Amino acid sequence: MIPLPLGRIAEITSGALAGMADPRAVVRGPVVVDSRAVEPGSLFVAVKGERSDGHDFAAAAVEAGAVAVLASRPVEAPAVVVGDVVGALADLATAVCAGLPAATVIGVTGSAGKTTTKDLLARLTARIGPTVAPVGSYNNEIGHPLTVLRADESTRYLVLELSARGVGHIAHLARIAPPKIGVVLNVGSAHIGVFGGRDAIAKAKGELVEALPADGVAVLNADDPLVAAMADRTRARVTWYGRGETAAVRAEGVTLDGRGRASFTLRTPSGAAPVTLRLYGEHAVDNALAAAAAAYELGLPVATIAEELSEAEPRSRWRMEVTDRADGVTVVNDAYNANPESMRAAFGALGAIAGGRRRLAVISSPSELGEHGAELNEGVGRTAAAAGLEALFVVGADAGPVLAGARAAAEDARAAGGHVPRITHVPDVETAVAEVSALLAPGDVVLVKGSRVAGLERVAEALLGGDRR
């Protein structure tokens, strides 16, 4: 973070110093919302959540080295007291970003693949300058400004992931850190129940390209019609990526190895180079292309882009983590979150990873699908039942539509003389672990995939039990 005295922070946030706060005391960062992450020189932001209130940890944060607390009420510690802590955090990040004229802000959004694309792009920009990017999925009204506040005078690239749970959210995040390059991946059904439909999702995602300046660049997916239509919503120059020949940056000759990792030729306007990904699943190709297109616009040679993409390992947790146990069982942990599109991608990757091996899956229903939920989750069930599984375990009290779709697909397969998987409803994570463990045999491959609220990463962790190879 750019060092700032408390007096200046109070001025930026329209706050008042309290608790014997010294206006000359300097915050050097990091800015944190978790008192356990405090370091000497930190500013602790006391956010009130559903389960805990950061104000209760104010004194402990200062004892651990925080210079002060950004709070909405007086606390037993030096503080900057503001009316709205989250709003003040945004104001502080906005001011810091405005003080970084040498930094290029790159925003990434989409219904799926944001975190992987952000991780790949941050690796690429690091080749040409100091880069700040969020850890994991710090992409909302709290995580976004916290990431911006990690930047300082040496930062040349801010690679930011922008999420939305409603129209206007991305526009708000873009005002905090105005992007020069905006990458839009896709428009799917994630949070469709909150938005009310795909058109509303597209409207929200397109706020990123609307925020771009005339001398900026919109990097758009030529293969997604709702993304392609965003070209009419931006002043910026548009560059296209995708699989088709019309895309300026595209993948040619995509193949998968025996572990479901893709190889392809990366084609750009100035040449081509071979890429062999270490990421799992063919859907990773699209994320790699998006990152490549943005990096190409920054001037990276195609050979350098291909080299970095080929060396990139999964960086964020619980996203297509593939781990082999000593007995040959392979656990695919893709439990960070789920929507119908990412479910299809995960089952496609499972087929490529498993090959001729026996495959199982533990899933939960994608959430926040609103009035479309029953239909979309039935589709998830059909996709799962058609994936060549030995057994499907569906976790949770809301599993009905997924089970209905899976059982309908199983009946169709039975009538046609095809493979019929065992389909089981399990009420909770603990039961899922017991049921799957009892069925697993050496050499099996098991996919774990579900909505974040289901906590299915605990299934994967239990199945691995510390046995990682």
CSV table of C-alpha atoms in Angstrom, one decimal:
chain,number,residue,atom,x,y,z
A,1,MET,CA,0.0,0.0,0.0
A,2,ILE,CA,1.1,3.6,-0.5
A,3,PRO,CA,2.0,4.8,3.0
A,4,LEU,CA,-0.7,7.2,4.3
A,5,PRO,CA,-1.0,9.0,7.7
A,6,LEU,CA,-4.2,8.5,9.6
A,7,GLY,CA,-5.1,12.1,9.2
A,8,ARG,CA,-5.1,11.6,5.4
A,9,ILE,CA,-7.1,8.4,5.7
A,10,ALA,CA,-9.7,10.2,7.8
A,11,GLU,CA,-9.9,13.0,5.2
A,12,ILE,CA,-10.3,10.4,2.3
A,13,THR,CA,-13.0,8.5,4.1
A,14,SER,CA,-14.8,11.5,5.7
A,15,GLY,CA,-14.0,9.9,9.1
A,16,ALA,CA,-13.2,11.2,12.5
A,17,LEU,CA,-10.1,10.1,14.5
A,18,ALA,CA,-11.0,8.5,17.9
A,19,GLY,CA,-9.4,6.5,20.6
A,20,MET,CA,-6.3,8.7,20.9
A,21,ALA,CA,-5.4,8.1,17.2
A,22,ASP,CA,-2.3,10.0,16.1
A,23,PRO,CA,-3.1,11.8,12.8
A,24,ARG,CA,0.7,11.5,12.0
A,25,ALA,CA,0.8,7.7,12.5
A,26,VAL,CA,1.4,6.1,9.1
A,27,VAL,CA,-0.4,3.1,7.7
A,28,ARG,CA,2.0,1.1,5.5
A,29,GLY,CA,-0.2,-1.9,4.9
A,30,PRO,CA,-1.5,-4.4,4.5
A,31,VAL,CA,-5.2,-3.4,4.9
A,32,VAL,CA,-7.0,-6.4,6.3
A,33,VAL,CA,-10.5,-7.5,7.5
A,34,ASP,CA,-9.1,-10.5,9.5
A,35,SER,CA,-7.4,-9.7,12.7
A,36,ARG,CA,-5.3,-12.8,12.3
A,37,ALA,CA,-3.7,-11.3,9.2
A,38,VAL,CA,-2.6,-8.1,10.9
A,39,GLU,CA,1.1,-7.1,10.5
A,40,PRO,CA,3.0,-4.2,11.9
A,41,GLY,CA,1.8,-1.1,10.0
A,42,SER,CA,-1.6,-2.6,9.1
A,43,LEU,CA,-5.0,-0.9,9.0
A,44,PHE,CA,-7.7,-3.3,10.4
A,45,VAL,CA,-11.1,-2.8,8.8
A,46,ALA,CA,-13.9,-3.8,11.2
A,47,VAL,CA,-16.5,-5.3,9.0
A,48,LYS,CA,-19.7,-6.6,10.6
A,49,GLY,CA,-20.7,-9.9,9.1
A,50,GLU,CA,-23.4,-12.4,9.6
A,51,ARG,CA,-21.4,-14.5,12.1
A,52,SER,CA,-18.9,-12.1,13.6
A,53,ASP,CA,-18.3,-8.4,14.1
A,54,GLY,CA,-14.8,-7.0,13.4
A,55,HIS,CA,-15.3,-4.4,16.0
A,56,ASP,CA,-15.0,-7.1,18.7
A,57,PHE,CA,-11.4,-7.8,17.5
A,58,ALA,CA,-10.3,-4.2,17.3
A,59,ALA,CA,-8.1,-4.2,20.4
A,60,ALA,CA,-6.5,-7.5,19.5
A,61,ALA,CA,-5.7,-6.1,16.0
A,62,VAL,CA,-3.9,-3.1,17.4
A,63,GLU,CA,-2.0,-5.3,19.9
A,64,ALA,CA,-0.9,-7.4,16.9
A,65,GLY,CA,0.6,-4.3,15.3
A,66,ALA,CA,-2.2,-2.5,13.5
A,67,VAL,CA,-1.8,1.3,13.4
A,68,ALA,CA,-5.5,1.8,13.8
A,69,VAL,CA,-9.0,0.5,13.0
A,70,LEU,CA,-11.4,1.6,10.4
A,71,ALA,CA,-14.7,1.4,12.3
A,72,SER,CA,-18.3,2.5,12.3
A,73,ARG,CA,-18.3,3.2,16.0
A,74,PRO,CA,-15.7,4.0,18.7
A,75,VAL,CA,-13.6,1.0,19.8
A,76,GLU,CA,-11.0,0.4,22.5
A,77,ALA,CA,-8.2,1.3,20.1
A,78,PRO,CA,-7.0,4.1,17.9
A,79,ALA,CA,-9.6,4.4,15.1
A,80,VAL,CA,-10.9,6.2,12.1
A,81,VAL,CA,-14.7,6.2,12.7
A,82,VAL,CA,-16.9,6.4,9.6
A,83,GLY,CA,-20.5,6.1,8.8
A,84,ASP,CA,-20.1,3.1,6.5
A,85,VAL,CA,-17.0,0.9,6.8
A,86,VAL,CA,-17.4,-0.9,3.4
A,87,GLY,CA,-18.1,2.4,1.6
A,88,ALA,CA,-15.0,4.0,3.4
A,89,LEU,CA,-12.9,1.0,2.3
A,90,ALA,CA,-14.0,1.7,-1.3
A,91,ASP,CA,-13.2,5.4,-1.0
A,92,LEU,CA,-9.7,4.6,0.4
A,93,ALA,CA,-9.0,2.2,-2.5
A,94,THR,CA,-10.3,4.7,-5.0
A,95,ALA,CA,-7.9,7.3,-3.7
A,96,VAL,CA,-4.9,4.9,-3.7
A,97,CYS,CA,-5.6,3.7,-7.2
A,98,ALA,CA,-5.8,7.3,-8.4
A,99,GLY,CA,-2.3,7.8,-7.0
A,100,LEU,CA,-0.9,5.1,-9.2
A,101,PRO,CA,-0.7,6.7,-12.7
A,102,ALA,CA,1.9,4.1,-13.8
A,103,ALA,CA,-0.4,1.2,-13.1
A,104,THR,CA,-2.5,-0.4,-15.8
A,105,VAL,CA,-5.8,-1.9,-14.4
A,106,ILE,CA,-7.1,-5.0,-16.1
A,107,GLY,CA,-10.6,-6.3,-15.2
A,108,VAL,CA,-11.8,-9.8,-15.7
A,109,THR,CA,-15.5,-10.8,-15.4
A,110,GLY,CA,-17.8,-13.6,-16.6
A,111,SER,CA,-20.1,-16.2,-15.2
A,112,ALA,CA,-17.4,-18.9,-15.0
A,113,GLY,CA,-13.6,-19.0,-15.3
A,114,LYS,CA,-12.8,-15.6,-13.8
A,115,THR,CA,-10.4,-16.8,-11.2
A,116,THR,CA,-8.4,-19.1,-13.5
A,117,THR,CA,-8.2,-16.4,-16.1
A,118,LYS,CA,-7.1,-13.9,-13.6
A,119,ASP,CA,-4.4,-16.2,-12.3
A,120,LEU,CA,-3.1,-16.9,-15.8
A,121,LEU,CA,-3.1,-13.2,-16.7
A,122,ALA,CA,-1.4,-12.2,-13.5
A,123,ARG,CA,1.4,-14.7,-14.4
A,124,LEU,CA,1.7,-13.2,-17.8
A,125,THR,CA,1.8,-9.6,-16.7
A,126,ALA,CA,4.4,-10.4,-14.1
A,127,ARG,CA,6.8,-11.1,-17.0
A,128,ILE,CA,6.8,-7.4,-17.9
A,129,GLY,CA,6.2,-5.6,-14.6
A,130,PRO,CA,5.3,-5.8,-10.9
A,131,THR,CA,1.8,-7.2,-10.7
A,132,VAL,CA,-0.9,-7.2,-8.0
A,133,ALA,CA,-3.8,-9.6,-8.3
A,134,PRO,CA,-6.4,-11.0,-5.8
A,135,VAL,CA,-5.8,-14.1,-3.8
A,136,GLY,CA,-8.4,-16.7,-4.8
A,137,SER,CA,-11.8,-15.0,-5.5
A,138,TYR,CA,-11.4,-11.6,-3.9
A,139,ASN,CA,-13.9,-10.1,-6.3
A,140,ASN,CA,-16.6,-8.3,-4.4
A,141,GLU,CA,-17.2,-5.0,-2.6
A,142,ILE,CA,-14.8,-6.0,0.1
A,143,GLY,CA,-12.2,-8.2,-1.6
A,144,HIS,CA,-11.9,-5.9,-4.6
A,145,PRO,CA,-10.7,-2.7,-2.7
A,146,LEU,CA,-8.6,-4.9,-0.4
A,147,THR,CA,-6.7,-6.1,-3.5
A,148,VAL,CA,-6.3,-2.5,-4.9
A,149,LEU,CA,-4.9,-1.4,-1.5
A,150,ARG,CA,-2.1,-3.9,-1.9
A,151,ALA,CA,-0.7,-1.8,-4.8
A,152,ASP,CA,2.1,0.8,-4.3
A,153,GLU,CA,4.3,3.0,-6.5
A,154,SER,CA,6.1,0.0,-7.9
A,155,THR,CA,2.9,-1.6,-9.2
A,156,ARG,CA,2.6,-1.7,-13.0
A,157,TYR,CA,-0.3,-4.0,-13.4
A,158,LEU,CA,-3.4,-4.5,-11.3
A,159,VAL,CA,-5.2,-7.6,-12.5
A,160,LEU,CA,-8.7,-7.6,-10.9
A,161,GLU,CA,-11.6,-10.1,-10.9
A,162,LEU,CA,-15.0,-8.4,-10.8
A,163,SER,CA,-18.1,-10.3,-9.7
A,164,ALA,CA,-21.7,-9.2,-9.6
A,165,ARG,CA,-24.9,-10.2,-7.8
A,166,GLY,CA,-26.9,-7.5,-9.4
A,167,VAL,CA,-26.9,-4.8,-12.0
A,168,GLY,CA,-24.6,-1.9,-11.0
A,169,HIS,CA,-22.2,-4.0,-8.9
A,170,ILE,CA,-19.5,-4.2,-11.6
A,171,ALA,CA,-19.9,-0.5,-12.4
A,172,HIS,CA,-19.2,0.2,-8.7
A,173,LEU,CA,-16.1,-1.9,-8.7
A,174,ALA,CA,-14.9,-0.3,-11.9
A,175,ARG,CA,-15.2,3.2,-10.4
A,176,ILE,CA,-12.8,2.1,-7.6
A,177,ALA,CA,-10.1,1.0,-10.0
A,178,PRO,CA,-10.9,2.3,-13.6
A,179,PRO,CA,-9.9,-0.5,-16.0
A,180,LYS,CA,-7.8,0.1,-19.2
A,181,ILE,CA,-8.4,-3.4,-20.4
A,182,GLY,CA,-11.6,-5.3,-19.8
A,183,VAL,CA,-11.9,-9.1,-20.3
A,184,VAL,CA,-15.4,-10.7,-20.6
A,185,LEU,CA,-15.5,-14.4,-20.6
A,186,ASN,CA,-19.0,-15.7,-20.9
A,187,VAL,CA,-22.6,-15.2,-19.8
A,188,GLY,CA,-24.0,-18.3,-18.1
A,189,SER,CA,-26.6,-19.1,-15.5
A,190,ALA,CA,-24.6,-18.4,-12.4
A,191,HIS,CA,-26.9,-16.4,-10.0
A,192,ILE,CA,-29.6,-16.3,-12.6
A,193,GLY,CA,-32.2,-16.5,-9.8
A,194,VAL,CA,-30.8,-13.2,-8.4
A,195,PHE,CA,-30.6,-11.5,-11.8
A,196,GLY,CA,-33.8,-12.8,-13.3
A,197,GLY,CA,-32.4,-14.0,-16.6
A,198,ARG,CA,-29.4,-14.2,-18.9
A,199,ASP,CA,-30.1,-10.8,-20.5
A,200,ALA,CA,-29.8,-9.2,-17.0
A,201,ILE,CA,-26.6,-11.1,-16.4
A,202,ALA,CA,-25.3,-9.8,-19.7
A,203,LYS,CA,-26.3,-6.3,-18.8
A,204,ALA,CA,-24.3,-6.6,-15.5
A,205,LYS,CA,-21.2,-8.2,-17.1
A,206,GLY,CA,-21.2,-5.6,-19.8
A,207,GLU,CA,-20.7,-2.8,-17.3
A,208,LEU,CA,-17.0,-3.6,-17.4
A,209,VAL,CA,-16.6,-2.7,-21.1
A,210,GLU,CA,-18.8,0.4,-20.6
A,211,ALA,CA,-16.3,1.6,-18.0
A,212,LEU,CA,-13.4,1.4,-20.5
A,213,PRO,CA,-11.9,4.6,-21.9
A,214,ALA,CA,-11.7,5.4,-25.6
A,215,ASP,CA,-8.1,4.3,-25.6
A,216,GLY,CA,-8.8,1.1,-23.8
A,217,VAL,CA,-9.3,-2.4,-25.0
A,218,ALA,CA,-12.3,-4.7,-24.6
A,219,VAL,CA,-11.2,-8.4,-24.9
A,220,LEU,CA,-14.4,-10.3,-25.8
A,221,ASN,CA,-15.3,-14.0,-26.4
A,222,ALA,CA,-16.3,-14.3,-30.0
A,223,ASP,CA,-17.9,-17.7,-29.3
A,224,ASP,CA,-20.5,-16.3,-26.8
A,225,PRO,CA,-23.2,-14.3,-28.6
A,226,LEU,CA,-24.2,-12.3,-25.4
A,227,VAL,CA,-20.5,-11.4,-24.9
A,228,ALA,CA,-20.0,-10.6,-28.6
A,229,ALA,CA,-23.0,-8.1,-28.4
A,230,MET,CA,-21.1,-6.1,-25.8
A,231,ALA,CA,-18.9,-4.7,-28.6
A,232,ASP,CA,-21.7,-2.1,-29.2
A,233,ARG,CA,-21.5,-1.0,-25.5
A,234,THR,CA,-18.0,0.3,-25.4
A,235,ARG,CA,-15.9,3.2,-26.6
A,236,ALA,CA,-12.8,1.0,-26.4
A,237,ARG,CA,-11.2,-0.9,-29.2
A,238,VAL,CA,-12.4,-4.5,-29.3
A,239,THR,CA,-10.2,-7.6,-29.7
A,240,TRP,CA,-11.7,-11.0,-30.1
A,241,TYR,CA,-10.6,-14.4,-28.8
A,242,GLY,CA,-12.2,-17.8,-29.3
A,243,ARG,CA,-12.1,-21.1,-31.3
A,244,GLY,CA,-13.3,-19.8,-34.6
A,245,GLU,CA,-11.3,-18.3,-37.5
A,246,THR,CA,-12.7,-14.8,-37.0
A,247,ALA,CA,-11.0,-14.5,-33.6
A,248,ALA,CA,-7.8,-12.6,-33.6
A,249,VAL,CA,-6.4,-14.8,-30.8
A,250,ARG,CA,-7.6,-18.4,-31.1
A,251,ALA,CA,-6.8,-22.0,-30.4
A,252,GLU,CA,-6.2,-24.4,-33.3
A,253,GLY,CA,-5.9,-28.2,-33.2
A,254,VAL,CA,-7.0,-28.7,-29.6
A,255,THR,CA,-6.2,-32.2,-28.2
A,256,LEU,CA,-6.4,-33.7,-24.7
A,257,ASP,CA,-3.9,-36.0,-23.1
A,258,GLY,CA,-4.7,-38.9,-20.9
A,259,ARG,CA,-5.2,-36.6,-17.9
A,260,GLY,CA,-7.5,-34.3,-19.6
A,261,ARG,CA,-5.0,-31.5,-20.2
A,262,ALA,CA,-5.2,-29.6,-23.5
A,263,SER,CA,-2.6,-28.9,-26.1
A,264,PHE,CA,-3.2,-26.5,-29.0
A,265,THR,CA,-1.6,-24.0,-31.3
A,266,LEU,CA,-2.0,-20.4,-30.1
A,267,ARG,CA,-2.7,-18.2,-33.1
A,268,THR,CA,-2.3,-14.4,-33.0
A,269,PRO,CA,-2.1,-11.7,-35.7
A,270,SER,CA,1.7,-11.8,-35.4
A,271,GLY,CA,2.4,-15.5,-35.3
A,272,ALA,CA,1.7,-18.8,-33.6
A,273,ALA,CA,3.2,-21.0,-30.9
A,274,PRO,CA,2.4,-24.3,-29.3
A,275,VAL,CA,0.8,-24.5,-25.9
A,276,THR,CA,0.5,-27.5,-23.6
A,277,LEU,CA,-1.6,-26.7,-20.5
A,278,ARG,CA,-1.0,-28.1,-17.0
A,279,LEU,CA,-4.6,-27.2,-16.1
A,280,TYR,CA,-7.3,-29.9,-16.3
A,281,GLY,CA,-10.3,-29.9,-18.7
A,282,GLU,CA,-10.9,-28.6,-22.2
A,283,HIS,CA,-12.7,-25.5,-20.7
A,284,ALA,CA,-9.3,-24.3,-19.6
A,285,VAL,CA,-8.5,-23.5,-23.2
A,286,ASP,CA,-11.0,-20.7,-23.2
A,287,ASN,CA,-9.6,-19.2,-20.0
A,288,ALA,CA,-6.1,-19.4,-21.5
A,289,LEU,CA,-7.2,-17.7,-24.7
A,290,ALA,CA,-8.7,-14.8,-22.8
A,291,ALA,CA,-5.5,-14.3,-20.8
A,292,ALA,CA,-3.4,-14.6,-23.9
A,293,ALA,CA,-5.5,-12.0,-25.8
A,294,ALA,CA,-5.1,-9.5,-23.0
A,295,ALA,CA,-1.4,-10.2,-22.7
A,296,TYR,CA,-1.0,-9.8,-26.5
A,297,GLU,CA,-2.6,-6.4,-26.3
A,298,LEU,CA,0.1,-5.5,-23.7
A,299,GLY,CA,2.8,-6.4,-26.2
A,300,LEU,CA,3.9,-9.8,-25.0
A,301,PRO,CA,5.4,-11.9,-27.8
A,302,VAL,CA,3.3,-15.0,-28.7
A,303,ALA,CA,6.3,-17.3,-27.8
A,304,THR,CA,6.4,-15.8,-24.3
A,305,ILE,CA,2.7,-16.1,-23.8
A,306,ALA,CA,2.7,-19.7,-24.9
A,307,GLU,CA,5.6,-20.5,-22.6
A,308,GLU,CA,4.0,-19.0,-19.6
A,309,LEU,CA,0.6,-20.6,-20.3
A,310,SER,CA,2.4,-24.0,-20.6
A,311,GLU,CA,4.2,-23.6,-17.3
A,312,ALA,CA,1.2,-22.3,-15.3
A,313,GLU,CA,0.0,-24.6,-12.5
A,314,PRO,CA,-3.4,-24.3,-10.7
A,315,ARG,CA,-3.0,-21.4,-8.3
A,316,SER,CA,-6.4,-21.0,-6.5
A,317,ARG,CA,-7.8,-23.8,-4.3
A,318,TRP,CA,-10.6,-26.3,-5.0
A,319,ARG,CA,-10.7,-25.6,-8.8
A,320,MET,CA,-10.0,-28.8,-10.7
A,321,GLU,CA,-7.4,-30.0,-8.2
A,322,VAL,CA,-6.4,-33.5,-9.3
A,323,THR,CA,-4.7,-35.6,-6.7
A,324,ASP,CA,-3.7,-39.3,-6.8
A,325,ARG,CA,-3.8,-41.4,-3.7
A,326,ALA,CA,-1.3,-44.2,-3.0
A,327,ASP,CA,-3.9,-46.8,-4.0
A,328,GLY,CA,-4.4,-45.2,-7.4
A,329,VAL,CA,-7.7,-43.5,-6.6
A,330,THR,CA,-7.8,-40.0,-8.2
A,331,VAL,CA,-9.7,-37.3,-6.5
A,332,VAL,CA,-10.8,-34.3,-8.6
A,333,ASN,CA,-11.7,-31.5,-6.2
A,334,ASP,CA,-13.7,-28.8,-8.1
A,335,ALA,CA,-15.8,-27.9,-5.1
A,336,TYR,CA,-15.2,-24.2,-4.9
A,337,ASN,CA,-18.6,-23.4,-6.6
A,338,ALA,CA,-21.0,-24.6,-9.3
A,339,ASN,CA,-23.4,-23.6,-11.9
A,340,PRO,CA,-24.9,-25.7,-14.7
A,341,GLU,CA,-22.2,-24.6,-17.2
A,342,SER,CA,-19.3,-25.4,-14.9
A,343,MET,CA,-21.0,-28.7,-14.0
A,344,ARG,CA,-21.0,-29.7,-17.7
A,345,ALA,CA,-17.4,-28.7,-18.0
A,346,ALA,CA,-16.4,-30.7,-14.9
A,347,PHE,CA,-18.1,-33.9,-16.1
A,348,GLY,CA,-16.4,-33.4,-19.4
A,349,ALA,CA,-13.0,-33.1,-17.7
A,350,LEU,CA,-13.8,-36.2,-15.5
A,351,GLY,CA,-14.3,-38.3,-18.7
A,352,ALA,CA,-11.0,-37.1,-20.1
A,353,ILE,CA,-9.2,-37.7,-16.8
A,354,ALA,CA,-10.7,-41.1,-16.1
A,355,GLY,CA,-10.4,-42.6,-19.6
A,356,GLY,CA,-11.3,-46.3,-19.1
A,357,ARG,CA,-11.2,-46.1,-15.3
A,358,ARG,CA,-14.3,-46.4,-13.1
A,359,ARG,CA,-15.7,-43.0,-12.3
A,360,LEU,CA,-17.8,-41.7,-9.4
A,361,ALA,CA,-19.1,-38.2,-8.5
A,362,VAL,CA,-20.3,-36.4,-5.4
A,363,ILE,CA,-22.2,-33.3,-6.2
A,364,SER,CA,-24.7,-30.8,-4.8
A,365,SER,CA,-27.3,-28.6,-6.6
A,366,PRO,CA,-26.1,-25.4,-8.0
A,367,SER,CA,-27.8,-22.6,-6.1
A,368,GLU,CA,-29.3,-19.1,-6.8
A,369,LEU,CA,-31.1,-20.3,-10.0
A,370,GLY,CA,-34.4,-18.8,-8.9
A,371,GLU,CA,-37.5,-19.8,-10.9
A,372,HIS,CA,-35.2,-21.6,-13.4
A,373,GLY,CA,-33.8,-23.8,-10.6
A,374,ALA,CA,-35.8,-27.0,-11.1
A,375,GLU,CA,-35.3,-27.1,-14.8
A,376,LEU,CA,-31.6,-26.3,-14.7
A,377,ASN,CA,-30.9,-28.7,-11.9
A,378,GLU,CA,-32.8,-31.5,-13.7
A,379,GLY,CA,-30.4,-30.8,-16.5
A,380,VAL,CA,-27.5,-31.1,-14.2
A,381,GLY,CA,-28.8,-34.5,-13.1
A,382,ARG,CA,-29.2,-35.7,-16.7
A,383,THR,CA,-25.6,-34.5,-17.5
A,384,ALA,CA,-24.3,-36.4,-14.4
A,385,ALA,CA,-26.2,-39.6,-15.2
A,386,ALA,CA,-25.0,-39.6,-18.8
A,387,ALA,CA,-21.3,-39.2,-17.8
A,388,GLY,CA,-20.5,-42.9,-17.6
A,389,LEU,CA,-20.5,-43.0,-13.8
A,390,GLU,CA,-20.5,-46.1,-11.7
A,391,ALA,CA,-22.1,-44.1,-8.9
A,392,LEU,CA,-23.6,-40.6,-8.3
A,393,PHE,CA,-24.0,-39.2,-4.8
A,394,VAL,CA,-26.2,-36.0,-4.6
A,395,VAL,CA,-25.7,-34.1,-1.3
A,396,GLY,CA,-28.2,-31.9,0.5
A,397,ALA,CA,-31.9,-31.3,1.3
A,398,ASP,CA,-32.4,-29.5,-2.0
A,399,ALA,CA,-31.3,-32.4,-4.2
A,400,GLY,CA,-34.7,-33.3,-5.5
A,401,PRO,CA,-34.5,-31.8,-9.0
A,402,VAL,CA,-31.0,-33.1,-9.6
A,403,LEU,CA,-32.1,-36.6,-8.5
A,404,ALA,CA,-35.2,-36.4,-10.7
A,405,GLY,CA,-33.1,-35.5,-13.8
A,406,ALA,CA,-30.5,-38.2,-13.0
A,407,ARG,CA,-33.1,-40.9,-12.5
A,408,ALA,CA,-35.0,-40.0,-15.6
A,409,ALA,CA,-31.7,-40.2,-17.6
A,410,ALA,CA,-30.9,-43.5,-16.0
A,411,GLU,CA,-34.3,-44.9,-17.0
A,412,ASP,CA,-33.7,-43.8,-20.6
A,413,ALA,CA,-30.4,-45.5,-20.5
A,414,ARG,CA,-31.9,-48.7,-19.1
A,415,ALA,CA,-34.6,-48.7,-21.8
A,416,ALA,CA,-31.9,-48.3,-24.4
A,417,GLY,CA,-29.7,-51.1,-22.9
A,418,GLY,CA,-27.0,-48.6,-21.9
A,419,HIS,CA,-25.0,-48.1,-18.7
A,420,VAL,CA,-27.1,-47.2,-15.6
A,421,PRO,CA,-25.3,-45.6,-12.7
A,422,ARG,CA,-26.1,-46.1,-9.1
A,423,ILE,CA,-27.8,-42.9,-7.9
A,424,THR,CA,-27.9,-42.1,-4.2
A,425,HIS,CA,-29.2,-39.1,-2.2
A,426,VAL,CA,-27.1,-38.4,0.9
A,427,PRO,CA,-28.2,-35.8,3.5
A,428,ASP,CA,-24.8,-34.3,4.5
A,429,VAL,CA,-21.1,-34.3,3.9
A,430,GLU,CA,-20.3,-36.8,6.6
A,431,THR,CA,-22.7,-39.4,5.1
A,432,ALA,CA,-21.3,-38.7,1.6
A,433,VAL,CA,-17.7,-39.4,2.8
A,434,ALA,CA,-18.8,-42.7,4.4
A,435,GLU,CA,-20.9,-43.8,1.3
A,436,VAL,CA,-18.2,-43.0,-1.2
A,437,SER,CA,-15.4,-44.4,0.8
A,438,ALA,CA,-17.2,-47.7,1.1
A,439,LEU,CA,-17.6,-47.9,-2.7
A,440,LEU,CA,-14.2,-46.7,-3.8
A,441,ALA,CA,-11.7,-49.2,-5.2
A,442,PRO,CA,-8.1,-48.8,-6.3
A,443,GLY,CA,-7.8,-47.0,-9.6
A,444,ASP,CA,-11.2,-45.2,-9.4
A,445,VAL,CA,-11.6,-41.5,-10.2
A,446,VAL,CA,-14.0,-39.4,-8.1
A,447,LEU,CA,-15.2,-35.9,-8.9
A,448,VAL,CA,-16.3,-33.6,-6.1
A,449,LYS,CA,-18.3,-30.6,-7.3
A,450,GLY,CA,-21.0,-28.4,-5.8
A,451,SER,CA,-22.1,-24.9,-4.7
A,452,ARG,CA,-19.9,-23.1,-2.2
A,453,VAL,CA,-22.5,-23.3,0.5
A,454,ALA,CA,-22.5,-27.1,0.4
A,455,GLY,CA,-18.9,-27.3,1.7
A,456,LEU,CA,-18.1,-30.3,-0.5
A,457,GLU,CA,-14.4,-29.5,-0.3
A,458,ARG,CA,-14.6,-31.4,3.0
A,459,VAL,CA,-15.5,-34.5,1.1
A,460,ALA,CA,-12.4,-34.2,-1.1
A,461,GLU,CA,-10.2,-33.5,1.9
A,462,ALA,CA,-11.6,-36.5,3.8
A,463,LEU,CA,-11.1,-38.8,0.8
A,464,LEU,CA,-7.5,-37.7,0.5
A,465,GLY,CA,-6.9,-37.9,4.3
A,466,GLY,CA,-3.5,-36.5,4.0
A,467,ASP,CA,-2.6,-39.0,1.3
A,468,ARG,CA,-1.4,-36.8,-1.5
A,469,ARG,CA,0.9,-37.7,-4.4
